[in-house]
Tab-separated table of C-alpha atoms in Angstrom:
chain	number	residue	atom	x	y	z
A	40	THR	CA	-0.132	0.296	-0.306
A	41	SER	CA	1.234	3.577	-0.847
A	42	PHE	CA	0.585	6.283	1.773
A	43	GLY	CA	3.122	8.901	0.058
A	44	TYR	CA	0.654	10.273	-2.090
A	45	ASN	CA	2.207	14.094	-2.649
A	46	LYS	CA	-0.430	15.747	-3.232
A	47	TYR	CA	1.805	19.546	-3.246
A	48	TYR	CA	-0.086	21.192	-0.315
A	49	ASN	CA	2.512	24.261	-1.685
A	50	ASP	CA	0.335	25.701	-3.964
A	51	ASP	CA	2.479	28.299	-4.949
A	52	TYR	CA	5.283	25.471	-6.217
A	53	ARG	CA	2.702	23.077	-7.616
A	54	ARG	CA	1.399	26.213	-10.180
A	55	THR	CA	4.958	26.091	-11.158
A	56	LEU	CA	4.989	22.483	-11.950
A	57	PRO	CA	3.743	21.086	-15.316
A	58	LYS	CA	0.288	19.850	-14.998
A	59	ASP	CA	1.210	16.027	-15.313
A	60	GLN	CA	3.252	16.817	-11.940
A	61	GLN	CA	0.739	18.702	-9.953
A	62	GLU	CA	0.286	15.257	-7.662
A	63	GLY	CA	0.094	11.679	-7.121
A	64	THR	CA	4.025	11.116	-7.761
A	65	MET	CA	3.590	7.820	-4.636
A	66	ILE	CA	6.983	7.880	-4.034
A	67	ASP	CA	6.767	5.149	-1.509
A	68	GLY	CA	5.108	3.079	-3.832
A	69	ASN	CA	9.318	2.781	-5.161
A	70	LEU	CA	10.063	1.606	-1.850
A	71	ASN	CA	7.497	-0.821	-1.557
A	72	VAL	CA	8.193	-2.328	-4.957
A	73	ILE	CA	11.994	-3.130	-3.320
A	74	ILE	CA	11.095	-3.972	0.203
A	75	CYS	CA	8.424	-6.177	-1.628
A	76	SER	CA	11.471	-8.020	-4.021
A	77	GLY	CA	13.776	-8.480	-1.159
A	78	ILE	CA	11.035	-10.272	0.268
A	79	TYR	CA	10.208	-12.130	-3.140
A	80	TYR	CA	13.428	-13.255	-3.301
A	81	LEU	CA	13.573	-14.450	0.084
A	82	HIS	CA	10.378	-16.881	-0.289
A	83	THR	CA	11.335	-18.410	-3.866
A	84	GLY	CA	14.895	-18.121	-4.228
A	85	ASP	CA	14.408	-16.191	-7.918
A	86	ALA	CA	17.679	-14.235	-8.656
A	87	ALA	CA	17.188	-14.488	-12.363
A	88	PHE	CA	14.231	-12.385	-11.101
A	89	ILE	CA	16.329	-10.079	-9.365
A	90	GLU	CA	19.649	-9.629	-11.824
A	91	LYS	CA	16.707	-8.797	-14.735
A	92	ASN	CA	15.503	-5.708	-12.334
A	93	LEU	CA	18.340	-4.476	-10.327
A	94	PRO	CA	18.889	-1.735	-12.898
A	95	ILE	CA	15.392	-0.453	-12.532
A	96	PHE	CA	15.560	-1.012	-8.192
A	97	GLU	CA	19.039	0.597	-8.103
A	98	ARG	CA	16.716	4.353	-9.802
A	99	LEU	CA	13.872	4.055	-8.131
A	100	LEU	CA	16.826	5.007	-4.530
A	101	LYS	CA	18.031	7.075	-6.368
A	102	ARG	CA	16.175	9.575	-6.582
A	103	LEU	CA	14.948	9.205	-2.636
A	104	ILE	CA	19.564	9.661	-2.259
A	105	ASP	CA	20.030	12.679	-4.446
A	106	ASP	CA	17.296	14.050	-1.640
A	107	ILE	CA	19.371	13.289	1.595
A	108	ASP	CA	19.217	16.185	4.016
A	109	PRO	CA	23.444	16.866	4.256
A	110	LYS	CA	21.993	18.895	7.553
A	111	THR	CA	20.013	16.024	8.983
A	112	GLY	CA	21.081	12.918	7.024
A	113	LEU	CA	17.279	12.574	6.501
A	114	PHE	CA	15.351	11.875	3.657
A	115	LEU	CA	13.683	16.118	2.866
A	116	ASP	CA	11.671	15.483	-1.057
A	117	SER	CA	13.195	18.340	-2.914
A	118	LYS	CA	10.110	18.180	-5.270
A	119	SER	CA	7.435	18.866	-3.034
A	120	GLY	CA	9.028	21.136	-0.689
A	121	SER	CA	7.678	20.360	2.966
A	122	HIS	CA	4.984	18.875	2.723
A	123	TRP	CA	3.326	15.401	2.659
A	124	TYR	CA	-0.517	13.756	2.593
A	125	TYR	CA	-1.517	9.990	4.001
A	126	ASP	CA	-5.501	10.660	3.973
A	127	ASN	CA	-6.538	12.886	5.499
A	128	ILE	CA	-3.370	13.983	7.220
A	129	SER	CA	-0.766	17.025	6.337
A	130	TYR	CA	2.699	15.833	6.910
A	131	SER	CA	5.565	18.281	6.613
A	132	GLY	CA	9.116	18.042	6.287
A	133	TYR	CA	10.910	15.062	7.968
A	134	ASN	CA	8.219	11.942	8.792
A	135	THR	CA	9.400	8.641	9.977
A	136	TYR	CA	7.048	6.631	8.028
A	137	PHE	CA	9.410	7.397	4.558
A	138	ASN	CA	12.429	7.397	6.386
A	139	THR	CA	11.946	4.201	7.704
A	140	PHE	CA	10.740	2.572	4.509
A	141	PHE	CA	14.240	4.222	2.683
A	142	TYR	CA	16.298	2.262	5.662
A	143	LYS	CA	14.283	-0.922	5.061
A	144	SER	CA	14.786	-0.225	1.196
A	145	LEU	CA	18.315	0.510	0.929
A	146	THR	CA	18.601	-3.056	3.278
A	147	GLU	CA	16.844	-4.804	0.558
A	148	LEU	CA	19.116	-3.434	-2.072
A	149	ALA	CA	22.042	-4.417	0.075
A	150	GLY	CA	21.445	-7.881	0.207
A	151	MET	CA	20.239	-8.134	-3.390
A	152	GLU	CA	24.404	-6.550	-4.460
A	153	LYS	CA	25.407	-9.264	-2.745
A	154	LEU	CA	23.711	-12.069	-3.979
A	155	LEU	CA	24.580	-10.816	-7.246
A	156	GLY	CA	28.386	-10.202	-6.078
A	157	ASN	CA	27.878	-6.416	-6.282
A	158	GLU	CA	30.795	-6.326	-3.592
A	159	GLU	CA	30.980	-2.221	-3.649
A	160	LYS	CA	27.684	-1.409	-3.735
A	161	ALA	CA	26.682	-3.655	-1.519
A	162	ALA	CA	28.997	-1.624	0.846
A	163	SER	CA	27.486	1.121	0.441
A	164	TYR	CA	23.863	0.457	-0.039
A	165	ALA	CA	24.560	-1.081	3.712
A	166	ALA	CA	26.364	2.034	4.803
A	167	ARG	CA	23.909	4.821	3.640
A	168	ALA	CA	21.488	2.577	5.614
A	169	GLU	CA	23.212	2.315	9.006
A	170	ALA	CA	23.576	6.644	8.410
A	171	LEU	CA	20.019	7.071	7.605
A	172	LYS	CA	18.884	4.471	10.752
A	173	ALA	CA	21.471	7.561	13.122
A	174	ALA	CA	20.085	10.253	12.044
A	175	ILE	CA	16.254	8.668	12.882
A	176	ASN	CA	16.849	7.725	15.789
A	177	LYS	CA	19.003	10.976	16.675
A	178	PHE	CA	16.071	13.761	15.088
A	179	LEU	CA	13.486	11.811	14.958
A	180	TRP	CA	13.109	9.731	18.500
A	181	ALA	CA	10.810	11.569	21.137
A	182	GLU	CA	12.539	10.263	24.690
A	183	ASP	CA	10.395	13.365	26.255
A	184	ALA	CA	7.272	12.865	23.952
A	185	PRO	CA	3.886	13.857	26.193
A	186	GLY	CA	2.308	10.392	26.755
A	187	GLY	CA	5.261	8.442	26.325
A	188	PRO	CA	8.300	7.646	24.804
A	189	ARG	CA	7.902	7.303	20.710
A	190	TYR	CA	9.266	8.396	16.749
A	191	ALA	CA	7.705	11.813	16.113
A	192	ASP	CA	5.529	11.025	13.529
A	193	TRP	CA	7.557	14.025	11.800
A	194	VAL	CA	9.732	17.196	12.426
A	195	ASP	CA	8.552	20.240	10.183
A	196	VAL	CA	11.869	22.056	8.569
A	197	LYS	CA	11.733	24.454	11.778
A	198	GLY	CA	12.024	21.904	13.798
A	199	LYS	CA	8.392	21.680	15.449
A	200	ARG	CA	7.358	18.169	16.612
A	201	SER	CA	4.485	15.870	15.394
A	202	THR	CA	2.842	13.412	17.942
A	203	TYR	CA	0.338	11.525	17.313
A	204	PHE	CA	1.606	8.029	16.987
A	205	ILE	CA	0.354	7.295	13.709
A	206	ASP	CA	-0.099	3.443	13.212
A	207	LEU	CA	1.745	3.336	9.722
A	208	VAL	CA	4.616	5.080	11.211
A	209	GLN	CA	5.294	3.787	14.607
A	210	TYR	CA	5.110	0.068	14.483
A	211	PRO	CA	7.154	-0.556	11.065
A	212	THR	CA	10.269	1.131	13.358
A	213	ILE	CA	9.943	-2.263	15.607
A	214	ILE	CA	8.995	-4.267	12.328
A	215	PHE	CA	12.086	-3.049	10.283
A	216	GLY	CA	14.517	-2.903	12.531
A	217	VAL	CA	14.903	1.111	13.214
A	218	ALA	CA	14.158	1.049	16.927
A	219	SER	CA	16.121	-1.096	19.268
A	220	ASN	CA	14.749	-3.512	21.662
A	221	GLU	CA	14.748	-0.945	24.158
A	222	GLN	CA	12.596	2.327	22.116
A	223	ALA	CA	11.069	-0.602	20.823
A	224	LYS	CA	9.510	-2.047	23.979
A	225	LYS	CA	8.611	1.473	25.079
A	226	ILE	CA	6.778	2.540	21.925
A	227	ILE	CA	4.539	-0.518	22.679
A	228	ALA	CA	4.499	0.839	26.751
A	229	THR	CA	3.224	4.306	25.257
A	230	ALA	CA	0.535	2.537	23.188
A	231	ASP	CA	-0.518	0.254	25.904
A	232	ALA	CA	-1.334	3.346	28.263
A	233	ARG	CA	-2.922	5.607	26.039
A	234	ILE	CA	-4.876	2.700	25.097
A	235	ALA	CA	-6.011	2.078	28.261
A	236	GLU	CA	-7.090	5.472	28.676
A	237	LEU	CA	-9.144	5.093	24.914
A	238	THR	CA	-10.826	2.296	26.142
A	239	THR	CA	-12.305	4.369	29.206
A	240	GLN	CA	-12.654	7.502	27.249
A	241	TYR	CA	-13.967	5.430	23.801
A	242	GLY	CA	-15.019	2.549	24.710
A	243	TYR	CA	-12.106	1.244	22.308
A	244	PRO	CA	-12.928	-2.881	22.679
A	245	GLY	CA	-9.529	-3.998	20.942
A	246	HIS	CA	-10.315	-5.189	17.828
A	247	ALA	CA	-7.835	-3.325	14.946
A	248	THR	CA	-4.972	-0.804	15.722
A	249	ILE	CA	-6.169	2.879	16.178
A	250	SER	CA	-4.899	5.263	13.355
A	251	SER	CA	-3.756	7.252	15.820
A	252	LEU	CA	-3.680	7.273	20.012
A	253	TRP	CA	-4.130	11.127	20.029
A	254	GLU	CA	-6.475	12.849	18.510
A	255	ASN	CA	-5.123	15.208	14.929
A	256	GLY	CA	-7.158	18.419	15.205
A	257	SER	CA	-5.894	19.118	11.563
A	258	CYS	CA	-7.271	15.489	10.231
A	259	GLY	CA	-10.998	17.127	9.382
A	260	MET	CA	-12.952	14.912	11.677
A	261	PRO	CA	-14.264	14.086	15.042
A	262	TYR	CA	-11.306	12.014	16.944
A	263	GLY	CA	-12.358	7.731	16.890
A	264	ARG	CA	-12.561	8.189	12.800
A	265	TYR	CA	-11.111	7.035	9.967
A	266	MET	CA	-7.471	8.808	10.454
A	267	ASN	CA	-8.054	10.554	13.485
A	268	GLY	CA	-8.152	7.699	16.162
A	269	GLY	CA	-10.444	5.190	13.832
A	270	THR	CA	-8.916	1.473	13.036
A	271	LEU	CA	-7.157	0.701	9.793
A	272	LEU	CA	-8.238	-3.246	9.585
A	273	VAL	CA	-4.752	-3.577	7.328
A	274	MET	CA	-2.355	-1.918	10.078
A	275	THR	CA	-3.827	-4.361	12.899
A	276	TYR	CA	-0.997	-6.341	11.139
A	277	PHE	CA	2.090	-3.842	11.941
A	278	GLU	CA	0.842	-3.731	15.634
A	279	VAL	CA	0.538	-7.157	15.576
A	280	VAL	CA	4.517	-8.257	14.496
A	281	ALA	CA	5.420	-5.246	16.061
A	282	ARG	CA	4.723	-6.111	19.325
A	283	ALA	CA	5.972	-9.548	18.764
A	284	MET	CA	8.566	-8.599	17.608
A	285	ALA	CA	9.159	-6.472	20.948
A	286	GLY	CA	8.913	-9.347	22.939
A	287	ASP	CA	4.934	-8.499	23.713
A	288	HIS	CA	4.005	-12.012	22.595
A	289	GLU	CA	0.588	-11.624	24.936
A	290	GLY	CA	0.083	-8.347	23.819
A	291	ALA	CA	0.174	-9.415	20.079
A	292	TYR	CA	-1.769	-12.835	20.478
A	293	ASN	CA	-4.375	-10.797	22.465
A	294	ARG	CA	-5.289	-7.808	19.302
A	295	LEU	CA	-5.269	-10.929	16.900
A	296	LYS	CA	-7.640	-13.083	18.675
A	297	LEU	CA	-9.878	-9.841	18.485
A	298	PHE	CA	-9.143	-9.178	15.118
A	299	CYS	CA	-10.582	-12.684	14.806
A	300	GLN	CA	-13.374	-12.358	17.090
A	301	LYS	CA	-14.320	-9.839	15.160
A	302	TYR	CA	-14.153	-11.273	12.128
A	303	ASP	CA	-16.209	-14.653	12.480
A	304	GLN	CA	-18.952	-11.338	13.757
A	305	MET	CA	-19.462	-9.373	10.579
A	306	SER	CA	-15.847	-10.773	8.522
A	307	TRP	CA	-15.412	-6.485	9.110
A	308	VAL	CA	-17.775	-6.348	5.894
A	309	GLY	CA	-18.571	-2.536	4.841
A	310	ASN	CA	-15.689	-0.070	4.700
A	311	ASN	CA	-11.800	-0.123	4.179
A	312	ALA	CA	-12.017	1.463	8.002
A	313	ALA	CA	-13.747	0.926	11.219
A	314	THR	CA	-14.748	3.480	14.254
A	315	ILE	CA	-12.395	3.454	17.716
A	316	GLN	CA	-15.471	1.643	18.714
A	317	GLY	CA	-15.310	-1.405	15.631
A	318	GLU	CA	-18.237	-0.114	14.183
A	319	MET	CA	-18.572	0.237	9.996
A	320	ASN	CA	-20.587	3.127	9.211
A	321	ASP	CA	-20.349	5.755	5.694
A	322	GLU	CA	-18.272	7.453	8.238
A	323	SER	CA	-15.493	5.402	8.808
A	324	GLY	CA	-13.379	6.280	5.362
A	325	ASP	CA	-13.970	6.075	1.600
């Protein structure tokens, strides 16, 4: 799934672009192609596929490598200024989602280069990955975030942090190895403390992962709906895997068990997202 729609919210900049470049670049689609190809090889051993497509993978990543900000070591899109778009959420500046998936793509590409005997390229991509991981942890980790330690969902170019605990931002940092074991446990502890509050306040039953644990006032809908505290079903996978990798096996099992119980009741039929109470209705999403 690609969420980096990159709708060019900077209208002054957008108007300077050719019409076919004004929106919809889907940069993170490039990252997902590389990650999925690495997983494909792991499961199939199809080295011929990797060899055939490796130049494409290298070209896909070059665009992001060229946009690594020398001041921070993080990816910062030069084509859309400081603005991003993730379904009803306007990002700005350096976002943890893109940089985490960029890190995973670099590690996958390093592995593919090594597979084909390109040792120098493999070492180069691996070094870039480690440098990016260090930059993420230096600039985007928020030990003192209100409500508990976690990564900032994004930091704008002026240094202002946003810490809503967006599901697609937080859990992949654990799954892809950006977070240390200590950080992973802290992220899960932060989630659990907030989930306990939301269970009391909103009656959250735990059937699926909450899209953001803190309210995003710019999201355009009340808390508990869609990207502002609703539940996107696919993200439950990320939470279950992240909890398991952080050592919270009981939490991972309980979330998966509740998800399956709800499936047995109504097969999650109705929309692509549920409310925080696990209800499917027209206000849940698109």
